[in-house]
Short mmCIF file of C-alpha atoms and ligand atoms in Angstrom, two decimals:
data_model
loop_
_atom_site.label_atom_id
_atom_site.label_comp_id
_atom_site.label_asym_id
_atom_site.label_seq_id
_atom_site.Cartn_x
_atom_site.Cartn_y
_atom_site.Cartn_z
CA UNK A 1 -15.73 -45.76 31.20
CA UNK A 2 -16.93 -48.71 29.16
CA UNK A 3 -20.48 -49.90 29.70
CA UNK A 4 -21.02 -53.42 30.97
CA UNK A 5 -23.73 -55.69 29.60
CA UNK A 6 -25.54 -58.52 31.37
CA UNK A 7 -28.01 -60.70 29.47
CA UNK A 8 -31.25 -61.26 31.40
CA UNK A 9 -33.08 -63.67 29.07
CA UNK A 10 -31.99 -66.26 26.49
CA UNK A 11 -33.62 -64.40 23.57
CA UNK A 12 -33.56 -60.67 24.38
CA UNK A 13 -33.27 -58.18 27.25
CA UNK A 14 -29.98 -56.98 28.72
CA UNK A 15 -28.97 -54.86 31.71
CA UNK A 16 -26.54 -52.06 30.99
CA UNK A 17 -24.30 -50.92 33.84
CA UNK A 18 -21.45 -48.47 34.34
CA UNK A 19 -23.28 -45.57 32.80
CA UNK A 20 -24.81 -42.43 34.31
CA UNK A 21 -27.77 -41.06 32.36
CA UNK A 22 -27.68 -37.75 34.25
CA UNK A 23 -24.51 -36.96 32.29
CA UNK A 24 -24.11 -36.13 28.64
CA UNK A 25 -23.10 -39.35 26.89
CA UNK A 26 -20.11 -39.46 24.57
CA UNK A 27 -20.65 -40.65 20.98
CA UNK A 28 -18.82 -43.86 21.85
CA UNK A 29 -21.06 -44.48 24.87
CA UNK A 30 -24.25 -43.97 22.89
CA UNK A 31 -22.94 -46.09 20.01
CA UNK A 32 -22.32 -48.94 22.48
CA UNK A 33 -25.88 -48.58 23.80
CA UNK A 34 -27.27 -48.54 20.27
CA UNK A 35 -25.46 -51.74 19.32
CA UNK A 36 -26.94 -53.47 22.38
CA UNK A 37 -30.39 -52.02 21.70
CA UNK A 38 -30.31 -53.44 18.15
CA UNK A 39 -29.22 -56.83 19.44
CA UNK A 40 -31.22 -57.27 22.66
CA UNK A 41 -34.30 -55.10 21.82
CA UNK A 42 -34.95 -54.24 25.51
CA UNK A 43 -32.36 -52.59 27.75
CA UNK A 44 -32.58 -52.07 31.50
CA UNK A 45 -30.60 -49.34 33.27
CA UNK A 46 -30.66 -49.36 37.09
CA UNK A 47 -30.16 -46.67 39.74
CA UNK A 48 -30.74 -43.81 37.30
CA UNK A 49 -32.19 -41.01 39.42
CA UNK A 50 -32.74 -38.81 36.41
CA UNK A 51 -34.67 -35.59 35.86
CA UNK A 52 -37.30 -35.31 33.12
CA UNK A 53 -34.80 -33.20 31.15
CA UNK A 54 -32.21 -36.01 31.45
CA UNK A 55 -34.75 -38.47 30.09
CA UNK A 56 -35.72 -36.17 27.22
CA UNK A 57 -32.05 -35.60 26.28
CA UNK A 58 -31.34 -39.36 26.37
CA UNK A 59 -34.46 -40.07 24.30
CA UNK A 60 -33.47 -37.61 21.57
CA UNK A 61 -30.29 -39.63 20.95
CA UNK A 62 -32.54 -42.40 19.56
CA UNK A 63 -34.50 -40.09 17.23
CA UNK A 64 -37.34 -37.54 17.19
CA UNK A 65 -39.74 -37.52 20.14
CA UNK A 66 -43.45 -38.19 19.60
CA UNK A 67 -45.04 -35.55 21.81
CA UNK A 68 -48.00 -36.32 24.02
CA UNK A 69 -50.72 -34.44 22.10
CA UNK A 70 -53.38 -35.23 24.70
CA UNK A 71 -55.98 -35.54 21.94
CA UNK A 72 -58.30 -37.61 24.08
CA UNK A 73 -58.48 -35.27 27.07
CA UNK A 74 -58.55 -31.69 25.82
CA UNK A 75 -58.01 -29.14 28.54
CA UNK A 76 -56.38 -31.54 30.99
CA UNK A 77 -53.58 -29.88 32.96
CA UNK A 78 -50.44 -31.95 32.45
CA UNK A 79 -48.30 -32.99 35.42
CA UNK A 80 -45.12 -33.28 33.34
CA UNK A 81 -43.71 -31.98 30.04
CA UNK A 82 -45.55 -33.07 26.91
CA UNK A 83 -42.26 -34.52 25.64
CA UNK A 84 -43.23 -37.32 28.06
CA UNK A 85 -46.37 -39.43 28.42
CA UNK A 86 -47.62 -39.55 31.97
CA UNK A 87 -48.04 -43.26 32.70
CA UNK A 88 -48.72 -42.57 36.39
CA UNK A 89 -52.00 -42.71 38.27
CA UNK A 90 -51.45 -39.15 39.56
CA UNK A 91 -53.09 -35.84 38.68
CA UNK A 92 -51.27 -32.53 38.12
CA UNK A 93 -51.18 -31.92 41.88
CA UNK A 94 -49.56 -35.29 42.46
CA UNK A 95 -52.70 -36.84 44.00
CA UNK A 96 -54.16 -40.22 43.04
CA UNK A 97 -56.51 -39.95 40.06
CA UNK A 98 -60.20 -40.27 40.89
CA UNK A 99 -62.02 -43.51 40.09
CA UNK A 100 -63.76 -42.16 36.99
CA UNK A 101 -60.69 -40.42 35.57
CA UNK A 102 -60.51 -40.73 31.77
CA UNK A 103 -56.74 -41.02 31.94
CA UNK A 104 -56.93 -43.91 34.37
CA UNK A 105 -59.43 -45.74 32.17
CA UNK A 106 -57.54 -44.99 28.95
CA UNK A 107 -54.29 -46.31 30.52
CA UNK A 108 -56.00 -49.52 31.66
CA UNK A 109 -55.62 -50.79 28.07
CA UNK A 110 -51.83 -50.86 28.69
CA UNK A 111 -52.65 -54.13 30.45
CA UNK A 112 -53.33 -55.73 27.05
CA UNK A 113 -50.33 -56.92 25.05
CA UNK A 114 -49.36 -54.14 22.65
CA UNK A 115 -46.63 -52.20 20.96
CA UNK A 116 -46.62 -48.41 21.28
CA UNK A 117 -48.05 -46.21 18.54
CA UNK A 118 -48.49 -48.92 15.89
CA UNK A 119 -51.79 -47.07 15.33
CA UNK A 120 -49.81 -44.20 13.78
CA UNK A 121 -48.88 -44.36 10.09
CA UNK A 122 -45.26 -43.83 11.11
CA UNK A 123 -45.18 -45.82 14.32
CA UNK A 124 -42.89 -45.65 17.34
CA UNK A 125 -39.36 -46.96 17.06
CA UNK A 126 -38.67 -47.18 20.77
CA UNK A 127 -40.09 -46.16 24.12
CA UNK A 128 -38.25 -45.27 27.30
CA UNK A 129 -39.97 -45.74 30.66
CA UNK A 130 -38.54 -44.48 33.95
CA UNK A 131 -39.72 -45.46 37.43
CA UNK A 132 -40.10 -42.59 39.92
CA UNK A 133 -42.49 -44.21 42.43
CA UNK A 134 -43.45 -47.89 42.50
CA UNK A 135 -46.35 -49.56 44.30
CA UNK A 136 -45.68 -51.92 47.24
CA UNK A 137 -47.15 -54.86 45.30
CA UNK A 138 -47.72 -55.45 41.58
CA UNK A 139 -47.03 -52.96 38.82
CA UNK A 140 -44.62 -55.16 36.87
CA UNK A 141 -44.22 -54.78 33.12
CA UNK A 142 -43.88 -57.82 30.83
CA UNK A 143 -42.03 -57.83 27.51
CA UNK A 144 -42.19 -60.42 24.72
CA UNK A 145 -39.65 -61.00 21.95
CA UNK A 146 -41.47 -60.96 18.61
CA UNK A 147 -38.36 -62.12 16.70
CA UNK A 148 -38.02 -65.32 18.70
CA UNK A 149 -41.80 -65.81 18.49
CA UNK A 150 -41.67 -65.49 14.69
CA UNK A 151 -38.71 -67.89 14.43
CA UNK A 152 -40.68 -70.53 16.36
CA UNK A 153 -43.67 -70.53 13.96
CA UNK A 154 -44.13 -73.47 11.58
CA UNK A 155 -42.63 -72.72 8.14
CA UNK A 156 -45.99 -73.01 6.40
CA UNK A 157 -47.49 -70.35 8.70
CA UNK A 158 -44.51 -68.05 8.15
CA UNK A 159 -45.29 -68.13 4.42
CA UNK A 160 -49.02 -67.51 4.99
CA UNK A 161 -48.41 -64.48 7.22
CA UNK A 162 -45.66 -62.93 5.12
CA UNK A 163 -47.72 -60.49 3.04
CA UNK A 164 -50.62 -59.80 5.42
CA UNK A 165 -51.38 -56.21 6.37
CA UNK A 166 -53.34 -55.19 9.44
CA UNK A 167 -55.18 -52.07 10.61
CA UNK A 168 -54.30 -50.71 14.04
CA UNK A 169 -56.50 -48.32 16.03
CA UNK A 170 -55.98 -46.98 19.53
CA UNK A 171 -59.74 -46.82 19.96
CA UNK A 172 -60.05 -50.51 19.19
CA UNK A 173 -57.82 -51.57 22.11
CA UNK A 174 -59.72 -49.18 24.42
CA UNK A 175 -63.03 -50.62 23.24
CA UNK A 176 -61.73 -54.07 24.20
CA UNK A 177 -61.51 -52.99 27.85
CA UNK A 178 -64.89 -51.26 27.65
CA UNK A 179 -63.76 -47.64 27.41
CA UNK A 180 -65.19 -45.70 24.46
CA UNK A 181 -65.51 -42.15 25.75
CA UNK A 182 -63.74 -40.33 22.88
CA UNK A 183 -65.28 -37.52 20.86
CA UNK A 184 -65.12 -37.27 17.08
CA UNK A 185 -62.27 -34.75 17.16
CA UNK A 186 -60.15 -37.26 19.12
CA UNK A 187 -61.06 -40.04 16.69
CA UNK A 188 -60.22 -37.85 13.68
CA UNK A 189 -56.86 -36.96 15.19
CA UNK A 190 -55.68 -40.58 15.29
CA UNK A 191 -57.18 -42.46 12.32
CA UNK A 192 -56.37 -46.18 11.97
CA UNK A 193 -52.99 -47.07 10.45
CA UNK A 194 -52.07 -49.96 8.17
CA UNK A 195 -48.99 -52.04 9.06
CA UNK A 196 -47.29 -55.28 8.04
CA UNK A 197 -48.14 -58.27 10.25
CA UNK A 198 -44.59 -59.53 9.77
CA UNK A 199 -41.75 -57.04 9.83
CA UNK A 200 -38.32 -57.37 8.30
CA UNK A 201 -35.36 -55.75 10.00
CA UNK A 202 -33.92 -53.42 7.32
CA UNK A 203 -30.28 -54.28 8.10
CA UNK A 204 -30.21 -57.85 9.37
CA UNK A 205 -33.21 -59.15 7.37
CA UNK A 206 -34.48 -60.84 10.53
CA UNK A 207 -38.27 -61.20 10.66
CA UNK A 208 -40.59 -60.54 13.57
CA UNK A 209 -44.30 -60.52 14.29
CA UNK A 210 -45.79 -57.04 14.47
CA UNK A 211 -48.76 -57.60 16.76
CA UNK A 212 -50.82 -55.48 19.13
CA UNK A 213 -54.22 -55.43 20.74
CA UNK A 214 -54.72 -52.34 18.55
CA UNK A 215 -55.29 -54.59 15.49
CA UNK A 216 -58.91 -54.22 14.44
CA UNK A 217 -58.81 -55.96 11.05
CA UNK A 218 -56.58 -57.71 8.53
CA UNK A 219 -56.89 -57.00 4.81
CA UNK A 220 -58.57 -59.83 2.91
CA UNK A 221 -60.00 -61.49 6.04
CA UNK A 222 -63.35 -61.27 7.80
CA UNK A 223 -63.15 -59.44 11.14
CA UNK A 224 -63.90 -62.66 13.02
CA UNK A 225 -61.16 -64.58 11.24
CA UNK A 226 -58.74 -61.68 11.78
CA UNK A 227 -59.47 -61.51 15.52
CA UNK A 228 -59.06 -65.25 15.85
CA UNK A 229 -55.70 -65.11 14.05
CA UNK A 230 -54.47 -62.15 16.12
CA UNK A 231 -55.50 -63.84 19.37
CA UNK A 232 -53.81 -67.10 18.37
CA UNK A 233 -50.62 -65.29 17.37
CA UNK A 234 -50.54 -63.20 20.56
CA UNK A 235 -51.04 -66.39 22.63
CA UNK A 236 -48.18 -68.02 20.73
CA UNK A 237 -45.89 -64.98 21.04
CA UNK A 238 -46.44 -64.50 24.76
CA UNK A 239 -45.62 -68.03 25.89
CA UNK A 240 -43.26 -68.00 28.89
CA UNK A 241 -40.15 -68.77 26.81
CA UNK A 242 -40.55 -65.47 24.90
CA UNK A 243 -41.43 -63.30 27.90
CA UNK A 244 -39.44 -61.37 30.50
CA UNK A 245 -41.33 -59.76 33.38
CA UNK A 246 -39.71 -56.80 35.09
CA UNK A 247 -40.23 -55.91 38.74
CA UNK A 248 -39.54 -52.19 38.92
CA UNK A 249 -37.38 -50.39 41.45
CA UNK A 250 -37.23 -46.61 41.73
CA UNK A 251 -34.44 -45.45 39.40
CA UNK A 252 -34.98 -48.18 36.82
CA UNK A 253 -35.21 -47.08 33.20
CA UNK A 254 -36.08 -49.42 30.35
CA UNK A 255 -35.73 -48.77 26.62
CA UNK A 256 -37.64 -51.14 24.37
CA UNK A 257 -37.83 -51.55 20.62
CA UNK A 258 -41.49 -51.31 19.60
CA UNK A 259 -40.77 -52.85 16.21
CA UNK A 260 -39.58 -56.21 17.55
CA UNK A 261 -41.23 -56.57 20.96
CA UNK A 262 -44.62 -56.30 22.65
CA UNK A 263 -45.21 -55.34 26.25
CA UNK A 264 -47.96 -54.96 28.80
CA UNK A 265 -48.54 -53.57 32.27
CA UNK A 266 -49.26 -56.40 34.69
CA UNK A 267 -51.49 -54.12 36.75
CA UNK A 268 -51.64 -53.07 40.37
CA UNK A 269 -54.09 -51.56 42.84
CA UNK A 270 -54.11 -48.21 41.03
CA UNK A 271 -56.94 -46.86 43.18
CA UNK A 272 -54.94 -47.01 46.41
CA UNK A 273 -51.26 -47.26 45.46
CA UNK A 274 -49.25 -44.59 43.73
CA UNK A 275 -47.19 -45.51 40.68
CA UNK A 276 -45.22 -42.76 38.95
CA UNK A 277 -43.82 -43.88 35.60
CA UNK A 278 -42.85 -41.52 32.79
CA UNK A 279 -42.52 -42.59 29.18
CA UNK A 280 -40.84 -40.93 26.25
CA UNK A 281 -41.46 -42.23 22.77
CA UNK A 282 -39.29 -42.02 19.66
CA UNK A 283 -40.79 -42.00 16.19
CA UNK A 284 -39.63 -44.41 13.52
CA UNK A 285 -38.77 -42.99 10.10
CA UNK A 286 -41.10 -45.02 7.93
CA UNK A 287 -44.37 -46.95 7.88
CA UNK A 288 -43.81 -50.74 8.06
CA UNK A 289 -45.48 -51.39 4.67
CA UNK A 290 -43.41 -48.71 2.93
CA UNK A 291 -40.30 -50.18 4.57
CA UNK A 292 -41.17 -53.66 3.31
CA UNK A 293 -41.61 -52.24 -0.22
CA UNK A 294 -38.17 -50.62 0.01
CA UNK A 295 -36.62 -53.90 1.13
CA UNK A 296 -38.41 -55.83 -1.65
CA UNK A 297 -37.16 -53.35 -4.25
CA UNK A 298 -33.52 -53.66 -3.22
CA UNK A 299 -31.27 -55.23 -5.81
CA UNK A 300 -30.83 -58.93 -5.02
C1 OGA B 1 -46.38 -47.74 28.23
C2 OGA B 1 -46.83 -48.98 28.87
C3 OGA B 1 -46.60 -50.35 30.84
C4 OGA B 1 -46.54 -50.13 32.30
O1 OGA B 1 -46.00 -46.81 28.94
O2 OGA B 1 -46.37 -47.69 26.99
O3 OGA B 1 -47.40 -49.81 28.22
O4 OGA B 1 -46.26 -51.13 33.01
N1 OGA B 1 -46.53 -49.11 30.16
O5 OGA B 1 -46.78 -49.01 32.75
MN1 MN B 2 -47.16 -49.27 26.00
#
């Protein structure tokens, strides 16, 4: 059966129907999904009551999985496979996490606009989030199209941003929400990573802003100037015309492209209301600066 595609936003975001992710996809089916992923950057699939193994198999079609290494909470008993990141507020027994839980506090930074794993030298290509239990109120996720946001910048600013490189650190975004409880081993495991501030799509040549609350500094700028620039750009890029906010239903699954979008959790009463979301993450092949060098070196 052929998939059907419904656009949900003028710039990005499409719903894909007539597909069952509990089944093994044919090459043609995955190719059709891939074409839509490249074009729309965020894809929603509804009514997918999938197992974790289904999600892992689907994820591997996009590329190699970044495992959850759990560097920041050694010894924690995982609720689900470490091929997935547990984005829930539940412990390994399925009970609500206690108030002072490190995982709860660490995850709170998901409420800041970000892109996944830009703090790794080779960052994430895409993430896949599935909804298993949703709270009665709140818990939406917002996405922003960084291609459309780049296109809308004044030409002069596009030129100024073109060659800038930024440092991303997971500990920086956590510090922003007041959580700093990481030991040296955790900090050594995930050192800051340097990325382009403007990305170029290797095939289409289309540019996009590569922003995240993980950005701690920009080369050649004072930290104050860098923070001011990042805040201004994030405010620009998350204006309503670039944003789609998703209200989850159980069985929803969303794939987003971390290279060309940002996202954030809109938050909910995570002390009283259960929310069981499971994320798988696919690694990109190359650091964004190395990719830009490759593109620059191509024969004209
Ligand atoms: C994530 C994330 C947002 C949410 O899993 O990477 O940012 O709404 N999740 O849970
Ligand atoms: Mn995220």
